[in-house]
Coordinates of C-alpha atoms in Angstrom, one line a residue:
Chain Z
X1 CA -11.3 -9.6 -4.8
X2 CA -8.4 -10.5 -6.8
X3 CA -5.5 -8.8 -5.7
X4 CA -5.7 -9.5 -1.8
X5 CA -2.2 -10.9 -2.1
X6 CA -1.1 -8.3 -4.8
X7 CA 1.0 -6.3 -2.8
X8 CA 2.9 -8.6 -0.8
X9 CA 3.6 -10.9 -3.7
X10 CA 5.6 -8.0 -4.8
X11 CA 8.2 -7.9 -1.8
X12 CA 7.9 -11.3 -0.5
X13 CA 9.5 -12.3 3.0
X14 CA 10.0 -9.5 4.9
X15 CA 7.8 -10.0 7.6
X16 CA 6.8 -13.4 8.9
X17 CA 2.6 -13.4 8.7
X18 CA 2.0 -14.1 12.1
X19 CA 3.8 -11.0 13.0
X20 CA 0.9 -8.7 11.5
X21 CA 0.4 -6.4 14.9
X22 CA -3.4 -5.3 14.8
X23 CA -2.8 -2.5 13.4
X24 CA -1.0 -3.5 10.5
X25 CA -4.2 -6.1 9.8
X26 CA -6.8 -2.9 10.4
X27 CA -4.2 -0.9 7.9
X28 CA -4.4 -4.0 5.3
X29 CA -7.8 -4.5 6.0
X30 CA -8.1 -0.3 5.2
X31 CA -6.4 -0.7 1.5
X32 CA -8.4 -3.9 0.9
X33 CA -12.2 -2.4 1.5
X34 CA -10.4 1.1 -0.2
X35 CA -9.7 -0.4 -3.3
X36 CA -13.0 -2.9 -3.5
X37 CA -15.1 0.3 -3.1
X38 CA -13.0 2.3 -6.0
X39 CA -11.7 5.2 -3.7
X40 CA -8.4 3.8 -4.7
X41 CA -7.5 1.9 -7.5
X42 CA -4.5 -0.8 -6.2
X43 CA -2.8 0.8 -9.2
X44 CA -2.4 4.1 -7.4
X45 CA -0.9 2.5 -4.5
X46 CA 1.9 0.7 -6.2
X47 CA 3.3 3.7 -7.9
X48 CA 3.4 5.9 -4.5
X49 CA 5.5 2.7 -3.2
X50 CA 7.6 3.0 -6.2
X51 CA 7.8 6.6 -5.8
X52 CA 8.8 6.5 -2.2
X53 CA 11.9 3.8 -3.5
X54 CA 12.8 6.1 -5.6
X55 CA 13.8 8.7 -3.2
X56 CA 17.0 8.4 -2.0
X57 CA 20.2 10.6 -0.2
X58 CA 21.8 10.4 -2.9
X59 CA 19.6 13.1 -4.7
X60 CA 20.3 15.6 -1.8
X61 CA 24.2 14.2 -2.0
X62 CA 24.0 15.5 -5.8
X63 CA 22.7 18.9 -4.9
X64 CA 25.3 19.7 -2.4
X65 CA 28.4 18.3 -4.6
X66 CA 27.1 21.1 -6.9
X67 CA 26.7 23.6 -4.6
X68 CA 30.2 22.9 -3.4
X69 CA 31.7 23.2 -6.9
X70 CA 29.2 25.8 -8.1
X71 CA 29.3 29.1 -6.1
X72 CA 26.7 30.9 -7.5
X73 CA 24.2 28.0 -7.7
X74 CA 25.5 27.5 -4.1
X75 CA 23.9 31.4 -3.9
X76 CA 20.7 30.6 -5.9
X77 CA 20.2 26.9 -3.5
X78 CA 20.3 29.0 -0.4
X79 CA 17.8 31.9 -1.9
X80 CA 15.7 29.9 -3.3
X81 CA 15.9 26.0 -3.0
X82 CA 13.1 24.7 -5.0
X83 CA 14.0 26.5 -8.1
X84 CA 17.9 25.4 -7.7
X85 CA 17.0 21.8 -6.5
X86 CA 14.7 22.0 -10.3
X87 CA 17.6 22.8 -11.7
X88 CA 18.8 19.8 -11.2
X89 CA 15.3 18.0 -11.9
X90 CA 14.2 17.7 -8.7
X91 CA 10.8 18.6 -8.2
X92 CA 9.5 19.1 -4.7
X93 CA 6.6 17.0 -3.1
X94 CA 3.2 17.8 -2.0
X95 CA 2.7 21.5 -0.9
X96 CA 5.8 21.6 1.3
X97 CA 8.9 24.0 0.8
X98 CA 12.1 23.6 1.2
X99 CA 15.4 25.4 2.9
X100 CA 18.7 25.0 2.6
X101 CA 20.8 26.2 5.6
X102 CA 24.4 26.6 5.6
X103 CA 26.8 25.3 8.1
X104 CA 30.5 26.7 8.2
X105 CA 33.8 26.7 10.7
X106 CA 31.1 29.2 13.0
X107 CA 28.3 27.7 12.5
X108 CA 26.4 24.3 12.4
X109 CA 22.9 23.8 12.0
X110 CA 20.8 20.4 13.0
X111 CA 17.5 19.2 11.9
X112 CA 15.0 17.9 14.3
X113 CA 11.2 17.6 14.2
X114 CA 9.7 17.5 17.6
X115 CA 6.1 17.1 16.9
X116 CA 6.5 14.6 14.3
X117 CA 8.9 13.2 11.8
X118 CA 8.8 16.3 9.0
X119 CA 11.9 15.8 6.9
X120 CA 13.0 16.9 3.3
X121 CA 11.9 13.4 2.0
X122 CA 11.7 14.4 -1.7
X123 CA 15.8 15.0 -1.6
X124 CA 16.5 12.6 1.3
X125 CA 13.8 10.1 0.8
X126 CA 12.2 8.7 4.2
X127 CA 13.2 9.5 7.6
X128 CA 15.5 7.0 9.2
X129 CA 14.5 5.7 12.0
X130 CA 16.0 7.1 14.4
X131 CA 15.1 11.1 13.6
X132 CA 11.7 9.8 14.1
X133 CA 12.4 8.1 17.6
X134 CA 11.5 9.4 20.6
X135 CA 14.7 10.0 21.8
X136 CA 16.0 12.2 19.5
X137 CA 12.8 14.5 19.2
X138 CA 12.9 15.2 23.1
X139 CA 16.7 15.2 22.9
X140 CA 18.0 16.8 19.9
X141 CA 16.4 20.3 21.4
X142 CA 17.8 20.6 24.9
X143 CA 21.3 18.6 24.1
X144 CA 22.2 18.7 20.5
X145 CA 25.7 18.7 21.4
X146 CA 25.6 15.2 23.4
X147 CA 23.6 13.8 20.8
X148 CA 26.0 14.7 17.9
X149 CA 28.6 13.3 20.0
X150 CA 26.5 10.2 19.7
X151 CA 27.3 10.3 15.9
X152 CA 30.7 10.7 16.2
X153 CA 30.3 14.7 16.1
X154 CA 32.4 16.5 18.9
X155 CA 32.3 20.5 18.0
X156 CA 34.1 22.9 19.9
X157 CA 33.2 25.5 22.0
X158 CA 33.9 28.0 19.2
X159 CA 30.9 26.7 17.2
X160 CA 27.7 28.0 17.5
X161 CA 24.9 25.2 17.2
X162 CA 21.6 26.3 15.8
X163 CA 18.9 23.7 16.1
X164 CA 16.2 23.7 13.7
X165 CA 12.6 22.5 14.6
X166 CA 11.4 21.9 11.4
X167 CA 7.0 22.5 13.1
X168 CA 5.7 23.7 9.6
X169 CA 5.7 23.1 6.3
X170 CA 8.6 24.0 5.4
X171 CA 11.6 21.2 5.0
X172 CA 15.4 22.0 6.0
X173 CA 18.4 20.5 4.1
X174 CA 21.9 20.8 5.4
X175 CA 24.4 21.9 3.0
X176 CA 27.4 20.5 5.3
X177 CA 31.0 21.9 5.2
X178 CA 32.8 20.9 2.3
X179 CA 35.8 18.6 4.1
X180 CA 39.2 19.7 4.1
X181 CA 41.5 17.4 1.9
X182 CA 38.8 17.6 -1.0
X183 CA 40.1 19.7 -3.3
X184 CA 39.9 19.2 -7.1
X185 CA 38.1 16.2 -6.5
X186 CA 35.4 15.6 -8.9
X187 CA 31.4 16.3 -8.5
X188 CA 30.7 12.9 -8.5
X189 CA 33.5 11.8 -6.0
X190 CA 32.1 14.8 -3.8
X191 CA 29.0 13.6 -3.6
X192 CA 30.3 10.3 -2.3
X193 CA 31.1 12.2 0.7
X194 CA 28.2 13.9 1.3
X195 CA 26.0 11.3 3.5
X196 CA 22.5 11.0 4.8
X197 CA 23.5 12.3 8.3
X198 CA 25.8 14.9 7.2
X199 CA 22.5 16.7 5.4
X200 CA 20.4 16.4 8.8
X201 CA 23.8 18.0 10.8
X202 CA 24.1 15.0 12.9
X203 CA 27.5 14.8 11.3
X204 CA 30.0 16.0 8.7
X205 CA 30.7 15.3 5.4
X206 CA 32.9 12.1 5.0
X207 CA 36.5 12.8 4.3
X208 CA 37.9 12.0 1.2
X209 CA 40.3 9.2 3.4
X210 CA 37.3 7.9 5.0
X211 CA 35.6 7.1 1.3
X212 CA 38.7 5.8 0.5
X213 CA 39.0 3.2 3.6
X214 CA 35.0 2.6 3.4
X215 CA 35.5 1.3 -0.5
X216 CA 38.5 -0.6 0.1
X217 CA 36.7 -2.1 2.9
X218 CA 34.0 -3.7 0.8
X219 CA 35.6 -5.5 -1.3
Chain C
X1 CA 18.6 32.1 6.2
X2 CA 17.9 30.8 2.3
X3 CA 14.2 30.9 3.1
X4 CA 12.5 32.8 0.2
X5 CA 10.7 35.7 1.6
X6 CA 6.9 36.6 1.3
X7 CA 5.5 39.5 -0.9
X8 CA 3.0 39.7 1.5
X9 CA 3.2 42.0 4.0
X10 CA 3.2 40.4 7.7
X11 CA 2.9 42.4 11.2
X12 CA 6.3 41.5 12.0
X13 CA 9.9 41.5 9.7
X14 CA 13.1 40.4 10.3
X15 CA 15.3 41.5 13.7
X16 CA 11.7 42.1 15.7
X17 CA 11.5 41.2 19.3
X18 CA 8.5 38.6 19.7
X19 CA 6.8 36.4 22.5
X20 CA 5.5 33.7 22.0
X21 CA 1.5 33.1 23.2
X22 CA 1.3 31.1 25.6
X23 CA -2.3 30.1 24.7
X24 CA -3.0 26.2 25.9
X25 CA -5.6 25.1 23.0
X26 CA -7.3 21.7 22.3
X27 CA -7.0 21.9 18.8
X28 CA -4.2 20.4 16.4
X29 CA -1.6 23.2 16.7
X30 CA 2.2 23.4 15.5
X31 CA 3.5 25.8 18.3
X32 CA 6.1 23.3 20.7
X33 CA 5.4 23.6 24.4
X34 CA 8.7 24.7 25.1
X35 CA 9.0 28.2 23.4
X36 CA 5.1 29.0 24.5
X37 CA 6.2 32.2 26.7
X38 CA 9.1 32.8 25.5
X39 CA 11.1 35.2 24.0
X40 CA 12.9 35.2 20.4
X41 CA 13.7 37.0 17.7
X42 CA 12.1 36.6 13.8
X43 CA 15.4 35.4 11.7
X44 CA 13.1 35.5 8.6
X45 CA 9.9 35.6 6.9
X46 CA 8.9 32.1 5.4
X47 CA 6.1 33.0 3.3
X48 CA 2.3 32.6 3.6
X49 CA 1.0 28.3 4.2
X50 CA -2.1 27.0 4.6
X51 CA -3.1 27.2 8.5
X52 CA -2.2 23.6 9.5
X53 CA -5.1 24.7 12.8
X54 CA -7.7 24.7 10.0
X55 CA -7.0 22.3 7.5
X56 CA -6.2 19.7 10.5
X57 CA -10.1 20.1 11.4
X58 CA -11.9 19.6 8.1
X59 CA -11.5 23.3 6.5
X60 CA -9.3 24.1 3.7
X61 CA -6.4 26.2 5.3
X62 CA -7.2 29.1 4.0
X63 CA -6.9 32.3 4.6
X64 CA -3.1 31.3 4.4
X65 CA -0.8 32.9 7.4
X66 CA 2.5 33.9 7.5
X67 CA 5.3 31.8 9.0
X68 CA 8.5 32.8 10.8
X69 CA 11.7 31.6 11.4
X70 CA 12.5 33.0 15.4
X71 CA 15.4 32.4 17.1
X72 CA 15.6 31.5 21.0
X73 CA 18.9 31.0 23.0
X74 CA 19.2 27.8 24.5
X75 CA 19.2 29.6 27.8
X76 CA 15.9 31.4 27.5
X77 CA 14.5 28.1 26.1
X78 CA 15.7 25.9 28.8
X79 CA 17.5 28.0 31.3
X80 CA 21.2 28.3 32.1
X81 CA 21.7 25.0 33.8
X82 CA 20.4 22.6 30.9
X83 CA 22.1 24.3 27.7
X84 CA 25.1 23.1 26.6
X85 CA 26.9 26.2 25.2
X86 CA 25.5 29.8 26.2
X87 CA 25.9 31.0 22.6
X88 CA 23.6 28.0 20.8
X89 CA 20.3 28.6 19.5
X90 CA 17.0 27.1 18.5
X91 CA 15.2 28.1 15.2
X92 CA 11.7 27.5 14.8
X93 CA 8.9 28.2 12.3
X94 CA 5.9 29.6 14.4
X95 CA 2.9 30.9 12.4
X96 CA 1.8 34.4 12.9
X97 CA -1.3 34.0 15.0
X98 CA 0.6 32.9 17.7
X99 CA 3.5 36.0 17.7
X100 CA 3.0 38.9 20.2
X101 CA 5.2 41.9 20.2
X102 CA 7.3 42.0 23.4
X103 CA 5.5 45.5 24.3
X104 CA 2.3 43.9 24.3
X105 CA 3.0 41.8 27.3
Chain O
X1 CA 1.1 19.1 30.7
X2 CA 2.1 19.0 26.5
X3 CA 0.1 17.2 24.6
X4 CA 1.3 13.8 23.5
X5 CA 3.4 14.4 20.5
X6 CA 4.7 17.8 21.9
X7 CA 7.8 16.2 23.3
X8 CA 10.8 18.5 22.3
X9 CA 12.7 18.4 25.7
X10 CA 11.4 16.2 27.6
X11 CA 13.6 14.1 29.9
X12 CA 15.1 11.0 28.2
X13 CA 18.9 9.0 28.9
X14 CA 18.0 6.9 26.0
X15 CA 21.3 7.3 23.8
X16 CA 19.9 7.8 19.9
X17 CA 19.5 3.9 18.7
X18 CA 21.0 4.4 14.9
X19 CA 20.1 1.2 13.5
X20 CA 17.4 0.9 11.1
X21 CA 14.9 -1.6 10.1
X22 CA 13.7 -3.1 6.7
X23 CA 10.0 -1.8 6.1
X24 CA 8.0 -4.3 6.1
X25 CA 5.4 -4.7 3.1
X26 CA 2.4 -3.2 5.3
X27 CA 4.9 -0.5 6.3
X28 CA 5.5 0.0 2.4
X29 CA 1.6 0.0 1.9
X30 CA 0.5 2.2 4.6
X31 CA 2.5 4.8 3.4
X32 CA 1.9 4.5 0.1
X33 CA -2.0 4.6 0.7
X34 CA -1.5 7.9 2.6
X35 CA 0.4 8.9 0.2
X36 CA -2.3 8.2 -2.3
X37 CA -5.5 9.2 -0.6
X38 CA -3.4 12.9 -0.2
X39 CA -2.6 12.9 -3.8
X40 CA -6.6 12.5 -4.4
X41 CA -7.1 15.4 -2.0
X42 CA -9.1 13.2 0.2
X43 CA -7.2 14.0 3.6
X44 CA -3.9 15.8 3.9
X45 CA -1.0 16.0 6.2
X46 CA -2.9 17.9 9.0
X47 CA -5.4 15.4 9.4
X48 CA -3.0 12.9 9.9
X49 CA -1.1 14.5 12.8
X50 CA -4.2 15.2 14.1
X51 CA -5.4 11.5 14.2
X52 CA -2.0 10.4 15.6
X53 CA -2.1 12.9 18.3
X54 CA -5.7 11.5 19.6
X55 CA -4.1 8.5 20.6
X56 CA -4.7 7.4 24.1
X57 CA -1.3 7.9 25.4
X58 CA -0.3 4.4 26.0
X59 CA -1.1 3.2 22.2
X60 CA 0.9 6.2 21.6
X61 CA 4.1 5.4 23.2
X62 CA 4.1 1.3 22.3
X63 CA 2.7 1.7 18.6
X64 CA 5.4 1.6 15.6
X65 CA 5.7 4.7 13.5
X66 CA 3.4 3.1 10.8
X67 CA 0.7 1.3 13.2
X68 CA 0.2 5.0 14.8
X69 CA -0.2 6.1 10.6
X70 CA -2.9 3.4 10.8
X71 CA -4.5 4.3 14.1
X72 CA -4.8 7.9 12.3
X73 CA -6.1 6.4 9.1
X74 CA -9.0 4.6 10.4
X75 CA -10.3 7.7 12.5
X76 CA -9.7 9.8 9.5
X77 CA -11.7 7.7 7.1
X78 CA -14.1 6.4 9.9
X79 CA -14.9 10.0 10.5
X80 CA -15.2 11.2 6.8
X81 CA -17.6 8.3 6.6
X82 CA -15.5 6.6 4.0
X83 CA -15.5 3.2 5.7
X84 CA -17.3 2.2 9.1
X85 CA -15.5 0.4 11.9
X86 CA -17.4 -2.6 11.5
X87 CA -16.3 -3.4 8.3
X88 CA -13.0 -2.7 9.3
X89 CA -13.1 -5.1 12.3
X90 CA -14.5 -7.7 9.7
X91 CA -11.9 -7.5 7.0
X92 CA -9.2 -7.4 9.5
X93 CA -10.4 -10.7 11.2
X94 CA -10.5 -11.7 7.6
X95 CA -6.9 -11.1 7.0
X96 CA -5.8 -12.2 10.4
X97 CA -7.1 -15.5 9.4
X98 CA -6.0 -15.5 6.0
X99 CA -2.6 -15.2 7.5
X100 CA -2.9 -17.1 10.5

C-alpha cells in the first residue's frame, strides 16, 4: 500500500499519534483494508472530507437573511424548504428532508435529537458538539427553558416553547426572529447576525450592536 | 408547520387525537421512550420515508410509511411537576405504525 | 428500561459544555468513509444507528462520538461480510505500531 499515510499527510498535527484510542486504529485499519480491497477508492474518501468542510452556518445564515428580506420566499422556505433552499443552490443531502419552523414574539421552537445527533447538516454543516452530548439530548426535552438559559436565552412566561425531536428523517432549521434594531440593514449584514445557535433555537439572532462590538473586538 | 404534506392518503390528518403504542420491541425503532403511551395530537403530515425498522435490518425500507409531526404538552409528557411552563410543547415525528386512535384504547 | 440511545429525559445536572473540539484526522476520515460507503449504497443511515445502539452499555457511555461510528462500522461491514474481524485486529496492530 501506498497511501497509508495519505490522509493524515493532508491535515497534519492535530492529534498526537500515540493518542489513537482503539477505535480510531480499528476505524484506520477499516479504510486501509477498504480501500486495498477496491470497495473504496481513497479518492472517494477525500472528496466526502472535502464535502463535509464545505458545509458551513453560514449557508443556513444566507437562507434566513433572505427569508427576512424576502416575504414571499420567506412563504415558499416554510412550504416547502428544499425547493426554496435550491433556490438559493443548495441542494439537500442524502434522502433526508428538510423543515423550516418559524419562531416569533409567541412562539419559539428548539431542535434536539434524542436518539442520536440528526441535524440539517447540509445547511448547518456538522453538529457541534454539544447538540450531540449527552446532556443536551436527555435535557433539552424535559427543561428547554433552563438549558436556553444556559445560552444566554431567558424567555418569558408569555412564550410558548415548542421542542422539536427531530427522530426521522426529516431535518429542522430555525428561521429565528429577525432582531429588533435591524432594519434597512443589508442581506449580507443580516446574515452576520444570524448564528449557528440561533438556527438550532438555543438562542437568538445577534443584534446588530452585538456584531458591531464582536468586529470591533477582533481587531 | 412548513412541512410539505403527502399526496398519499394516511389513516390519520391533521388535528386527530392519537396514542402513542406503547409496544416495547427489540428491533431498531425511532419512537422515544418518553411519548410511548401517551397522548398528542398530529400537527401535520410529513410525507411517506423509507421505514427506518426495515432498512436498519438489511431490507430496503420499502413499503414507505407515513410520518407525523404530533404534539404533546410538556405536562402529559412529563407530568406537572417536571415541566417548566404549562403551555410548552414537544413536537415529534412518529411513523404511522406506531399511531393508535385514542378510541381504540 | 429504554434502550441505550433512547435518553430524551433522562436525569442529568450536567450544565450543556459548549466548547468544541478540532476533529481530529481519524474523526475527518471516519466520517468521510461513512459518508462514502452510503453514497455507494453499501449501508445507510439505519444500519448505523443500529450498530451504535448494540453497544454494551459501558462502551457506549465512555466512547467519543466518532469511536461509537467505528464500533458500528466494523459490525456493519463484519456482518455484510465485507471484512472479517481478524483482519481487522491485524491491520490495527499494524497501525498501532506504525504509530507507536
Amino acid at each position: 500500500m501506498t497511501d497509508n499515510h495519505d490522509h493524515e499527510s493532508e491535515h497534519p498535527g492535530v492529534q498526537p499519534d500515540s493518542e489513537l484510542s482503539r477505535r480510531a486504529r480499528r476505524a484506520i485499519a477499516m479504510r486501509e483494508l477498504l480501500v486495498q480491497k477496491g470497495v473504496v477508492a481513497a479518492e472517494e474518501v477525500r472528496e466526502q472530507i472535502e464535502r463535509t468542510r464545505a458545509r458551513t452556518p453560514a449557508h443556513g445564515s444566507r437562507v434566513v437573511a433572505r427569508a427576512w428580506v424576502d416575504p414571499d420566499f420567506k412563504a415558499r422556505l416554510l412550504a416547502d424548504a428544499r425547493a426554496a433552499v435550491y433556490e438559493l443552490g443548495y441542494t439537500l443531502t442524502h434522502d433526508a428532508e428538510l423543515a423550516v419552523v418559524e419562531n416569533t414574539d409567541e412562539v419559539h421552537h428548539v431542535i434536539v435529537c434524542t436518539l442520536c445527533s440528526c441535524y440539517p447538516t447540509s445547511l448547518l454543516g456538522p453538529p457541534p458538539d454539544w447538540y450531540k452530548s449527552f446532556a443536551y439530548r436527555k435535557r433539552a426535552v424535559v427543561e428547554p427553558r433552563a438549558v436556553m438559559r444556559e445560552f444566554g436565552l431567558d424567555l418569558g412566561d408569555h412564550v410558548q416553547v415548542r421542542v422539536i425531536d427531530s427522530a426521522a428523517d426529516l431535518r429542522y432549521l430555525v428561521l429565528p426572529r429577525r432582531p429588533v434594531g435591524s432594519d434597512g440593514m443589508s442581506e449580507g449584514e443580516l446574515a452576520a447576525l444570524v448564528t449557528r445557535d440561533s438556527m438550532i433555537g438555543v438562542t437568538s439572532a445577534l443584534e446588530p450592536s452585538q456584531t458591531r462590538v464582536a468586529a470591533s473586538g477582533t481587531r | 408547520m412548513g412541512v410539505t404534506l403527502s399526496a398519499a392518503p394516511g389513516l390519520f390528518e391533521p388535528g386527530d387525537t392519537v396514542v402513542i403504542r406503547s409496544d416495547s420491541v427489540p428491533h431498531h425503532h425511532r419512537t422515544p421512550w418518553f411519548i410511548k403511551g401517551k397522548t398528542g395530537v398530529v400537527r401535520a403530515v410529513s410525507g411517506p420515508f423509507h421505514n427506518p425498522e426495515s432498512r436498519a435490518h438489511g431490507g430496503t425500507g420499502a413499503p414507505k410509511r407515513l410520518l407525523y409531526q404530533v404534539e404533546f404538552r410538556q405536562t402529559d409528557v412529563w407530568g406537572g411537576v417536571r415541566a417548566e411552563n404549562r403551555a410548552d410543547v414537544l413536537l415529534v415525528d412518529v411513523y404511522e405504525q406506531w399511531l393508535e386512535r385514542e378510541d381504540s384504547q | 428500561m429504554p434502550a441505550i440511545h433512547d435518553m430524551g429525559g433522562m436525569p442529568s445536572d450536567q450544565p450543556i459544555d459548549q466548547s468544541s473540539h478540532e476533529w481530529a484526522d481519524w474523526e475527518h476520515m471516519t466520517n468521510a468513509l461513512v459518508g462514502a460507503l452510503r453514497h455507494r449504497g453499501m449501508m445507510n443511515v439505519d444500519e448505523l444507528r443500529r450498530g451504535i445502539e448494540a453497544m454494551r452499555p459501558d462502551e457506549y457511555h465512555s466512547a467519543t462520538y466518532y469511536e461509537r461510528w467505528s464500533a458500528s462500522l466494523e459490525t456493519l461491514l463484519v456482518e455484510k461480510g465485507i471484512l472479517t474481524t481478524e483482519e481487522i485486529d491485524a491491520r490495527a496492530a499494524e497501525v498501532g505500531e506504525r504509530w507507536a
